[in-house]
CSV table of C-alpha atoms and ligand atoms in Angstrom, one decimal:
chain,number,residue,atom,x,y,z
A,30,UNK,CA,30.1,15.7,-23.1
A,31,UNK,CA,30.9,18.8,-21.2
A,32,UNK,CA,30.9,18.7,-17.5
A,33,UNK,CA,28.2,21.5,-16.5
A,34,UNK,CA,27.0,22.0,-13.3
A,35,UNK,CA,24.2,19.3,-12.1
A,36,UNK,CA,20.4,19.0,-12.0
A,37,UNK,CA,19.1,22.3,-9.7
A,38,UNK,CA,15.7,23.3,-9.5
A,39,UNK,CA,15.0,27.3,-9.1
A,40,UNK,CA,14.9,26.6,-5.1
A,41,UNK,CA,18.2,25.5,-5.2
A,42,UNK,CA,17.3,21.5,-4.7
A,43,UNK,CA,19.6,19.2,-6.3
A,44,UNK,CA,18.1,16.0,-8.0
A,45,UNK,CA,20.0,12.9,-7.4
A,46,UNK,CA,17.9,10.0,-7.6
A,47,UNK,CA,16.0,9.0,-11.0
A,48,UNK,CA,13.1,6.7,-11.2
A,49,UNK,CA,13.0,5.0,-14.1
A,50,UNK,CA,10.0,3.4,-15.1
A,51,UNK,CA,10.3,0.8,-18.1
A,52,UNK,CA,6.6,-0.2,-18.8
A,53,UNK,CA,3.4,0.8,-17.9
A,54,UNK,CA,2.2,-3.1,-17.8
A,55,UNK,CA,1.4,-5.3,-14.9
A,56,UNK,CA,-0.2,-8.2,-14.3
A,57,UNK,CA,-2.1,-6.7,-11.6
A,58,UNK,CA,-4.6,-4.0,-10.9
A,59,UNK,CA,-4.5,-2.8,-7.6
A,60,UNK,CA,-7.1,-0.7,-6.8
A,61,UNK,CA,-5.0,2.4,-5.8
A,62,UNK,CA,-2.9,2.4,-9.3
A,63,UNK,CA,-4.2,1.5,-12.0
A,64,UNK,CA,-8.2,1.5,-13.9
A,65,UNK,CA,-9.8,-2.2,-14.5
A,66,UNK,CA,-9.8,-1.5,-17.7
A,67,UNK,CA,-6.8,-0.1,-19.0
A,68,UNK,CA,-5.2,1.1,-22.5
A,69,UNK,CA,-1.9,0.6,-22.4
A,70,UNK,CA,0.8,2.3,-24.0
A,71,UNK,CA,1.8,1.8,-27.7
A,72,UNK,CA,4.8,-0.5,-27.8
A,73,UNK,CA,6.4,1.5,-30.4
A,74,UNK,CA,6.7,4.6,-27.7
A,75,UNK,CA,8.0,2.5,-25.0
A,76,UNK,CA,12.3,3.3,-24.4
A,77,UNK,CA,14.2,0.6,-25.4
A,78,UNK,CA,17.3,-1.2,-23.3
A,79,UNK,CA,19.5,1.2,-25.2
A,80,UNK,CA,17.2,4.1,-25.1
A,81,UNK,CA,16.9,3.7,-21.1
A,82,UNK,CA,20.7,3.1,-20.8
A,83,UNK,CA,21.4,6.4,-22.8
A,84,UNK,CA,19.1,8.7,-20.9
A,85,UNK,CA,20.1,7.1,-17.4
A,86,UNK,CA,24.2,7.7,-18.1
A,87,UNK,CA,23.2,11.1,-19.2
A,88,UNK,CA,21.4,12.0,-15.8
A,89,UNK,CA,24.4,10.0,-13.9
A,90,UNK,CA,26.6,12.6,-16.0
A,91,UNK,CA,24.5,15.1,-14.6
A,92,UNK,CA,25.0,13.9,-10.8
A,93,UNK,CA,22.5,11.6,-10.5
A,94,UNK,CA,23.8,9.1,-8.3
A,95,UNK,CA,20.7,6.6,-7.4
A,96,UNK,CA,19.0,5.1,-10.1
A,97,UNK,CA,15.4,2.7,-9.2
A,98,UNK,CA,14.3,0.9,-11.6
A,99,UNK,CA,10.3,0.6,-11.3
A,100,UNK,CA,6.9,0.8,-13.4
A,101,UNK,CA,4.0,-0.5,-14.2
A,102,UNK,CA,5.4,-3.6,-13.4
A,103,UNK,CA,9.6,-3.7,-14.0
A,104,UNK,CA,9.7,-7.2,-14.1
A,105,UNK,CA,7.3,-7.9,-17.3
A,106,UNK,CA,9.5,-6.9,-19.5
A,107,UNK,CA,12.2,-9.5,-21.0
A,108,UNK,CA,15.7,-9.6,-20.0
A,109,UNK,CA,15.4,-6.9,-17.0
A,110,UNK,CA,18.6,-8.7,-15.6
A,111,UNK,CA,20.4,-7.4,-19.0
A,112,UNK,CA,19.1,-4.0,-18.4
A,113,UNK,CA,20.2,-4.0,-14.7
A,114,UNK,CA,23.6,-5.1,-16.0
A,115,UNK,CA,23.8,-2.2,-18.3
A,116,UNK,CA,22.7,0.4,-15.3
A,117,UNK,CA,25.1,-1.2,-13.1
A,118,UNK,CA,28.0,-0.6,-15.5
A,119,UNK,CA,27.5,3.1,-15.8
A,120,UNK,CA,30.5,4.7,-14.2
A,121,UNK,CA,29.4,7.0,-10.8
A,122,UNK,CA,26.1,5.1,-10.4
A,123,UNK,CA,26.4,4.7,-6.5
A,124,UNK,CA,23.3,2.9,-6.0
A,125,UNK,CA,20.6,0.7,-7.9
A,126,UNK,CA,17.5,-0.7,-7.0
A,127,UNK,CA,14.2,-2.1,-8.0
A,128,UNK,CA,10.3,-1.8,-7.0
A,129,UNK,CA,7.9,-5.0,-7.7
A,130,UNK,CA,5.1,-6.6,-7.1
A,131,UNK,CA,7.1,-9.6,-6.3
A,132,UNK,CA,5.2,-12.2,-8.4
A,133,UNK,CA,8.1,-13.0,-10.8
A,134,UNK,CA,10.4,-13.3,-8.2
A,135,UNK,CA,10.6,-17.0,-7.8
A,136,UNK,CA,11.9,-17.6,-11.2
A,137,UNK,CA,14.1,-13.9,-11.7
A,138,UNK,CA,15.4,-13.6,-8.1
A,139,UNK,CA,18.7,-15.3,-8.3
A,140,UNK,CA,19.1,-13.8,-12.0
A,141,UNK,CA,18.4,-10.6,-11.2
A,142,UNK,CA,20.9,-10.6,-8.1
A,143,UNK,CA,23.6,-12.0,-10.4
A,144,UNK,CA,23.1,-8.9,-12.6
A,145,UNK,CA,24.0,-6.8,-9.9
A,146,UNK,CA,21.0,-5.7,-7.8
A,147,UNK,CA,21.5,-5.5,-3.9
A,148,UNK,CA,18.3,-3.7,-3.3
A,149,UNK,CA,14.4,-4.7,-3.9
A,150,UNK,CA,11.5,-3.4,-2.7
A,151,UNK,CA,8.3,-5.8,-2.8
A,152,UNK,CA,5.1,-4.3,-3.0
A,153,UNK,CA,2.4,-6.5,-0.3
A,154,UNK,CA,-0.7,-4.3,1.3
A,155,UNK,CA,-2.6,-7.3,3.4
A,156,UNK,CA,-1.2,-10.5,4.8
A,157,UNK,CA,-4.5,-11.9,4.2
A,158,UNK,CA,-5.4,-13.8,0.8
A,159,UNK,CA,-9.0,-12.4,0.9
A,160,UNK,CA,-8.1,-9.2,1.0
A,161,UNK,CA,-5.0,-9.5,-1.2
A,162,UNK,CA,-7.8,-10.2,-4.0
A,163,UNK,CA,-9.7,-7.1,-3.4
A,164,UNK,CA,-7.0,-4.6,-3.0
A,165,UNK,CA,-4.7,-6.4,-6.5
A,166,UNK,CA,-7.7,-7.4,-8.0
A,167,UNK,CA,-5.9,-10.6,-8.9
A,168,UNK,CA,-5.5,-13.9,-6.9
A,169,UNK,CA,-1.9,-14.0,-6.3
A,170,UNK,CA,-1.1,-13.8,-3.1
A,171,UNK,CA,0.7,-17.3,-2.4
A,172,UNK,CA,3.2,-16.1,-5.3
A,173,UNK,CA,3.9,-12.8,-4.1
A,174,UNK,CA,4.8,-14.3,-0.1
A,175,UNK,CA,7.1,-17.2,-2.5
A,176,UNK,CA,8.7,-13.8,-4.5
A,177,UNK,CA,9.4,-12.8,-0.6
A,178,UNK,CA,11.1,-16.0,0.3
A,179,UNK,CA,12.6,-16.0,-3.1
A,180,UNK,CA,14.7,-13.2,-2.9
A,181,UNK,CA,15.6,-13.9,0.9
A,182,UNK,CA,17.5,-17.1,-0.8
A,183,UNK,CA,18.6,-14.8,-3.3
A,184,UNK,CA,20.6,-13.1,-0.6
A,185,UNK,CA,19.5,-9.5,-1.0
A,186,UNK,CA,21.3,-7.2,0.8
A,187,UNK,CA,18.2,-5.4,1.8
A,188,UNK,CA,14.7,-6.7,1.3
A,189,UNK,CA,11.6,-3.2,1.9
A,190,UNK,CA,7.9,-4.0,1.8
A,191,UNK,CA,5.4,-1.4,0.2
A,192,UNK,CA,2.2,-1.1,2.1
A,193,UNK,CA,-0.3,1.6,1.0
A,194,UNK,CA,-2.4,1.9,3.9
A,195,UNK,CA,-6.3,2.7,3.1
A,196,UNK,CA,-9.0,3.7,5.6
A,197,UNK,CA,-11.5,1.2,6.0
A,198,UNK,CA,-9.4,-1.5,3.7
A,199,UNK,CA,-6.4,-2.4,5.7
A,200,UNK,CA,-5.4,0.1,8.4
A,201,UNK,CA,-6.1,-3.1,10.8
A,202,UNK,CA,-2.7,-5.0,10.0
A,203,UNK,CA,-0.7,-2.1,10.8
A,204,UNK,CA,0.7,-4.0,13.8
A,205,UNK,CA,0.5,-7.4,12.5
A,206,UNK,CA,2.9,-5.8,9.5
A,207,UNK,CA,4.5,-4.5,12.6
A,208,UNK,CA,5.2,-7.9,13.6
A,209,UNK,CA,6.0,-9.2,10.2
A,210,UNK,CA,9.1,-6.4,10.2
A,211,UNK,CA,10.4,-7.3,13.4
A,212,UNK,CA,10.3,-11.6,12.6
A,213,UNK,CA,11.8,-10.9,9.3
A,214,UNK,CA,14.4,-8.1,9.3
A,215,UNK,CA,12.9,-6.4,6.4
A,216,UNK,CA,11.7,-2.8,6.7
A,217,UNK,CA,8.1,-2.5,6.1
A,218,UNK,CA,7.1,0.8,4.7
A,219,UNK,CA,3.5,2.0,5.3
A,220,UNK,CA,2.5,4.4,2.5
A,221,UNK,CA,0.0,6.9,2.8
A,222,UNK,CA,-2.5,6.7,0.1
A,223,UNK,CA,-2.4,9.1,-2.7
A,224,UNK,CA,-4.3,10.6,-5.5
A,225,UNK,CA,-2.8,8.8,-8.1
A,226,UNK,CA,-5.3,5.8,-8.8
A,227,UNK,CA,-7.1,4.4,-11.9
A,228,UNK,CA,-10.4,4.6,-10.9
A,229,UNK,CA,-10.4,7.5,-8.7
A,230,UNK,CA,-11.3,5.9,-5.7
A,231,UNK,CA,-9.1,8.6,-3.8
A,232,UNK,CA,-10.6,10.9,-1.1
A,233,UNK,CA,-8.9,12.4,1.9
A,234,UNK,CA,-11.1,10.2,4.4
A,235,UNK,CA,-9.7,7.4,2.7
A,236,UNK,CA,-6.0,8.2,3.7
A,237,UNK,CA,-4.7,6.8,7.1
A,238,UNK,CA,-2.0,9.6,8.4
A,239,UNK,CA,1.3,8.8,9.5
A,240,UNK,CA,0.4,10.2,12.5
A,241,UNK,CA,-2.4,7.0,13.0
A,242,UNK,CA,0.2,4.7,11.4
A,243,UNK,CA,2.3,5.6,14.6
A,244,UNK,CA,0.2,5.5,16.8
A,245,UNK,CA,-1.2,2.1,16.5
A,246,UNK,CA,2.1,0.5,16.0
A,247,UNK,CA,3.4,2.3,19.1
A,248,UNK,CA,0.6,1.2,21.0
A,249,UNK,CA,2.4,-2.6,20.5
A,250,UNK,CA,5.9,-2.0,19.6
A,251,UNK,CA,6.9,1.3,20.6
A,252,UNK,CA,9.3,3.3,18.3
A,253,UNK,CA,12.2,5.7,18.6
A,254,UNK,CA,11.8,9.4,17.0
A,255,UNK,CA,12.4,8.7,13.1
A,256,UNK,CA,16.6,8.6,12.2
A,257,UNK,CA,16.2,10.5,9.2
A,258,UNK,CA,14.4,13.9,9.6
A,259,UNK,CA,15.4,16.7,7.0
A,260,UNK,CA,16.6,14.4,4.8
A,261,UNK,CA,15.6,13.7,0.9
A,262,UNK,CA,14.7,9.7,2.1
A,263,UNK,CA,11.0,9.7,1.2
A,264,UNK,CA,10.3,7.0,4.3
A,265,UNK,CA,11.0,8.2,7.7
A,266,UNK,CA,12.5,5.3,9.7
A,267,UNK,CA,11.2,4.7,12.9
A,268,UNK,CA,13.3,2.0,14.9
A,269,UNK,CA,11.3,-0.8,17.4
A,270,UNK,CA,12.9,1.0,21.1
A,271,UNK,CA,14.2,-2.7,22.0
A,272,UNK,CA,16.6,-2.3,18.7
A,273,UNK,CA,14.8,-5.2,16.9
A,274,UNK,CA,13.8,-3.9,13.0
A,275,UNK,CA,12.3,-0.6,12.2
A,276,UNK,CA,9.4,0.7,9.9
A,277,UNK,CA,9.3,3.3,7.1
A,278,UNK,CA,6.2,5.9,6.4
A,279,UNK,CA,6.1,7.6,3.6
A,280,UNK,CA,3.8,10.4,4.5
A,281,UNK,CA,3.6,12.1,1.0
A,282,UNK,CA,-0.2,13.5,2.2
A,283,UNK,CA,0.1,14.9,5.1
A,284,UNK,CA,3.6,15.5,6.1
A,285,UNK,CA,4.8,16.6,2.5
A,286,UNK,CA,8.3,16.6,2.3
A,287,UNK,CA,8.6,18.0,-0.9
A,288,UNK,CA,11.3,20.6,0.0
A,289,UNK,CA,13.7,18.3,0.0
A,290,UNK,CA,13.0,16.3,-2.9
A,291,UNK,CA,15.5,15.4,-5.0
A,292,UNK,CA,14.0,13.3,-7.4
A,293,UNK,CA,13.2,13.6,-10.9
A,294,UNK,CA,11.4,10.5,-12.8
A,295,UNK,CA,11.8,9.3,-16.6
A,296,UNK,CA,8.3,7.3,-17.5
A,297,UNK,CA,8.3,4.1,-20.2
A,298,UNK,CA,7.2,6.8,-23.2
A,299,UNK,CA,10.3,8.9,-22.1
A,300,UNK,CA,8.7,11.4,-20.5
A,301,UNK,CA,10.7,13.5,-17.8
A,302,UNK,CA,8.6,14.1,-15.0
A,303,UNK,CA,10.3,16.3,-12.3
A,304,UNK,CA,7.3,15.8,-10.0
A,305,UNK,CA,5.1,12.6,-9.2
A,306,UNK,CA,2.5,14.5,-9.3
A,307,UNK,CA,3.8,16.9,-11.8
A,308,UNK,CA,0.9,18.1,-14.9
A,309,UNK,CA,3.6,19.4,-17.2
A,310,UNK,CA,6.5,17.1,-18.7
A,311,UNK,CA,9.7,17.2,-21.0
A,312,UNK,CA,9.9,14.7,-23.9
A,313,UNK,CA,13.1,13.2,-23.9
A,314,UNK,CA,12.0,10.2,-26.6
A,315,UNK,CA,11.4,12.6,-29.6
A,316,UNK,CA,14.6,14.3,-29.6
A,317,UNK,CA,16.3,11.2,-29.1
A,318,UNK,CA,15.0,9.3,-31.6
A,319,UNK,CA,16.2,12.2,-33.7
A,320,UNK,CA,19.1,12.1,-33.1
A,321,UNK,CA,20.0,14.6,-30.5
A,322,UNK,CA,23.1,14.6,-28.8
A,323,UNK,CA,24.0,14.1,-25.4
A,324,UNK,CA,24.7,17.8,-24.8
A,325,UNK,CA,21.3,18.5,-26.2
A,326,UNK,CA,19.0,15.9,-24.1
A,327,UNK,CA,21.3,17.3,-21.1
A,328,UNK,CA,20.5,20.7,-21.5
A,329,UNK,CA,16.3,19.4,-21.7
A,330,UNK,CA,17.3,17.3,-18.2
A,331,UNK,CA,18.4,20.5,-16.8
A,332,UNK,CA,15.6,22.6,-18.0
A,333,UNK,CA,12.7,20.2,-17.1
A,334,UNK,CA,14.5,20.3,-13.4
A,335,UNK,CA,15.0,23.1,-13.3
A,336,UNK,CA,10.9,24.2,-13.8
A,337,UNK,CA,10.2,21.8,-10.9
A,338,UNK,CA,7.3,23.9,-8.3
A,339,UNK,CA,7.9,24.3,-4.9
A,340,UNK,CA,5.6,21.6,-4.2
A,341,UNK,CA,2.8,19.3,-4.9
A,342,UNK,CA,-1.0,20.7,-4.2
A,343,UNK,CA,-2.3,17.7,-2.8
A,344,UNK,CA,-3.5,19.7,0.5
A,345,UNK,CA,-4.9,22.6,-1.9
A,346,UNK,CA,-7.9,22.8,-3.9
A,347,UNK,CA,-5.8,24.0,-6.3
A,348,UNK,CA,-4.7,19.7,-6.8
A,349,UNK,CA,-5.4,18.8,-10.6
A,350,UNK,CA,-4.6,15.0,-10.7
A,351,UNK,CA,-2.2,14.1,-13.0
A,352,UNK,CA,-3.3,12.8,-16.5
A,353,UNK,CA,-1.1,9.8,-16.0
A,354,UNK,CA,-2.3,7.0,-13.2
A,355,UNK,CA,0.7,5.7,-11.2
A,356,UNK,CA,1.3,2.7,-13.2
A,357,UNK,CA,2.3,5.3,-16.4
A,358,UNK,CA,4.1,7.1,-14.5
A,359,UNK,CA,6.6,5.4,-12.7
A,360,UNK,CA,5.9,5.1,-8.5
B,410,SAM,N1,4.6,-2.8,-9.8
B,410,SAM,C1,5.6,-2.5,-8.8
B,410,SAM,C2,5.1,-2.5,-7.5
B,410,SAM,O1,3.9,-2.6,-7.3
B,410,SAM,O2,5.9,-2.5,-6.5
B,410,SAM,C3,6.3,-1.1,-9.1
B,410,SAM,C4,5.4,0.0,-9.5
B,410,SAM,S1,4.3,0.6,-8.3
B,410,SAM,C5,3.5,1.9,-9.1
B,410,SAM,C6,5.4,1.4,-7.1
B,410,SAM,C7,4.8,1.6,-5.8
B,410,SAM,O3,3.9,2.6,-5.9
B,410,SAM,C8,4.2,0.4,-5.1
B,410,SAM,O4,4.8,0.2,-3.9
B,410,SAM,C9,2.8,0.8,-5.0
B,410,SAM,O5,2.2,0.3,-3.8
B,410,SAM,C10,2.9,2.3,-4.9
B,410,SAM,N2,1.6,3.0,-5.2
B,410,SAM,C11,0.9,2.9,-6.4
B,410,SAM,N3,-0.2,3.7,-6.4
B,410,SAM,C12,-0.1,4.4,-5.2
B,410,SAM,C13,-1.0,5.4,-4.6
B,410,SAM,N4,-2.1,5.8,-5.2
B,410,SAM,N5,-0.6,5.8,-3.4
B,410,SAM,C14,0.5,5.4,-2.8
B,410,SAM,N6,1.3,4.5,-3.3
B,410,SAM,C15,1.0,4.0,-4.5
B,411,SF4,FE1,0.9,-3.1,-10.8
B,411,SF4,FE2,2.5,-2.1,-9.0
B,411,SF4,FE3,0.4,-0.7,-9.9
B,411,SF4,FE4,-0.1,-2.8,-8.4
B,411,SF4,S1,1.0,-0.9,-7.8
B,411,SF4,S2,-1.1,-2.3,-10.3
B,411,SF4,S3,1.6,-4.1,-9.0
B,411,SF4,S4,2.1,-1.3,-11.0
């Protein structure tokens, strides 16, 4: 394959991290992803192992260098430790990781760690079983805490918690998720709520700012200024001030930091997607499946980056939502 230059967008960005979605199932439903009632996607259109390996050494080829394996949810689909093995094999992949909802983690923890995976992020909104019903719309709340514990004796390297904070739903556990961080070691990341959901629930009154998020979590534990300004981390880190643990926000509302994103996303269907909250996309499946080669699907890589906009229009009342819900897409 020849060696041409790497994945550049018109303003000069450079992606480097893929998110790879491998199915747009789940066992949940959680109100901010994904409809009650929802069609999935034909099997037959879902990448295979092979198909996913293929694509993901081609973009490493291209200089992508972190690869997170995510969906719908990863961890539905068979022998994810035999995919993981097959990421982790391809030469110049610096960095692999995974995004769940931590159910199956009690019985894939240690198998998914064998394959290779030093990084997880568990997905967990409310520490209260009440409320874990009506934001996941499923009653599995002891299982995800056990997936917690599951992979701590797994001995991850590093452990992340998702939290999407809503308005009104569980902005009042910002500090007791505060406290969680601190007594565990594991960074908890508070999300700002986006217009990505099934059942379009979204509105801007329903997003609690990373400004708020500070602020009530400083009012217990204060912070230091974030460690990672300007850079292409979606999560600004804020350490606790007495050194012990630190929380994330991702403020993809209100303190955009699209200029310097440098991410692209591949979804189950083999869609590229050079924007979460991109309208348009590149389809990498068809060629493939007919028989392109690798120079071929690279030059679509670099085209489909290459178009990416300047930025998202969540703040303009230009926004169209996406077609796809996040669980399709790939968060
Ligand atoms: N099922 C896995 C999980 O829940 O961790 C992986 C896929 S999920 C789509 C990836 C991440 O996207 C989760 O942390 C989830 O909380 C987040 N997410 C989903 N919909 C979102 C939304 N509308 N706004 C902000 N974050 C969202
Ligand atoms: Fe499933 Fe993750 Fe979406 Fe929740 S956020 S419905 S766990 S894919």
């Amino acid at each position: 394959m020849a060696t041409t230059p790497g994945l550049v967008d018109s303003y000069g960005r450079i992606a480097r991290r893929l998110r790879l979605s491998i199915t747009d199932r789940c066992m949940f439903r959680c109100v901010y992803c994904m409809p009650e009632q929802v069609v999935w996607m034909d099997r037959r259109h879902v990448l295979s192992f092979e198909e996913l390996v293929r694509l993901s050494r081609i973009a490493v080829s291209l200089g992508v260098e972190r690869i997170r394996v995510t969906g719908g949810e990863p961890l539905v689909r068979r022998d994810v430790p035999e995919l993981l093995r097959a990421l982790g094999g391809i030469p110049n992949l610096r960095d692999l990781s995974l995004t769940t909802n931590g159910v199956k983690l009690p019985e894939m923890a240690v198998a998914l760690r064998e394959a290779g995976l030093r990084r997880i992020n568990i997905s967990l909104d409310t520490l209260r079983r009440d409320r874990f019903v009506e934001i996941v719309r499923r009653d599995a709340f002891e299982d995800v805490l056990a997936g917690i514990r599951a992979a701590e004796a797994a001995g991850f390297e590093e452990i992340k918690l998702n939290c999407v904070v809503m308005r009104g739903i569980n902005d009042d556990e910002l500090v007791d998720f505060a406290r969680f961080a601190r007594d565990t070691g594991h960074q908890v990341r508070f999300i700002e709520f986006m217009p990505l959901d099934g059942d379009s629930i979204w509105d801007r009154s329903k997003v609690f700012t990373c400004e708020e998020i500070l602020a009530r979590v400083n009012a217990v534990f204060p912070t230091l200024p974030p460690r990672n300004e300007g850079t292409a981390d979606p999560a600004r880190e804020y350490a606790f001030a007495d050194g012990r643990g630190a929380i994330g926000i991702i403020a993809s509302v209100t303190r955009a930091f699209c200029q310097w994103c440098d991410r692209v996303r591949i979804t189950a269907d083999g869609k590229l997607r050079n924007c979460l909250f991109a309208v348009t996309e590149t389809d990498l499946k068809t060629p493939l499946r007919a028989g392109a080669s690798d120079d071929d699907i690279a030059a679509l890589f670099r085209a489909g980056v290459y178009g990416k906009w300047a930025g998202h229009l969540i703040n303009s009342p230009l926004y169209q939502k996406p077609e796809r819900t996040m669980h399709a897409i790939g968060g």
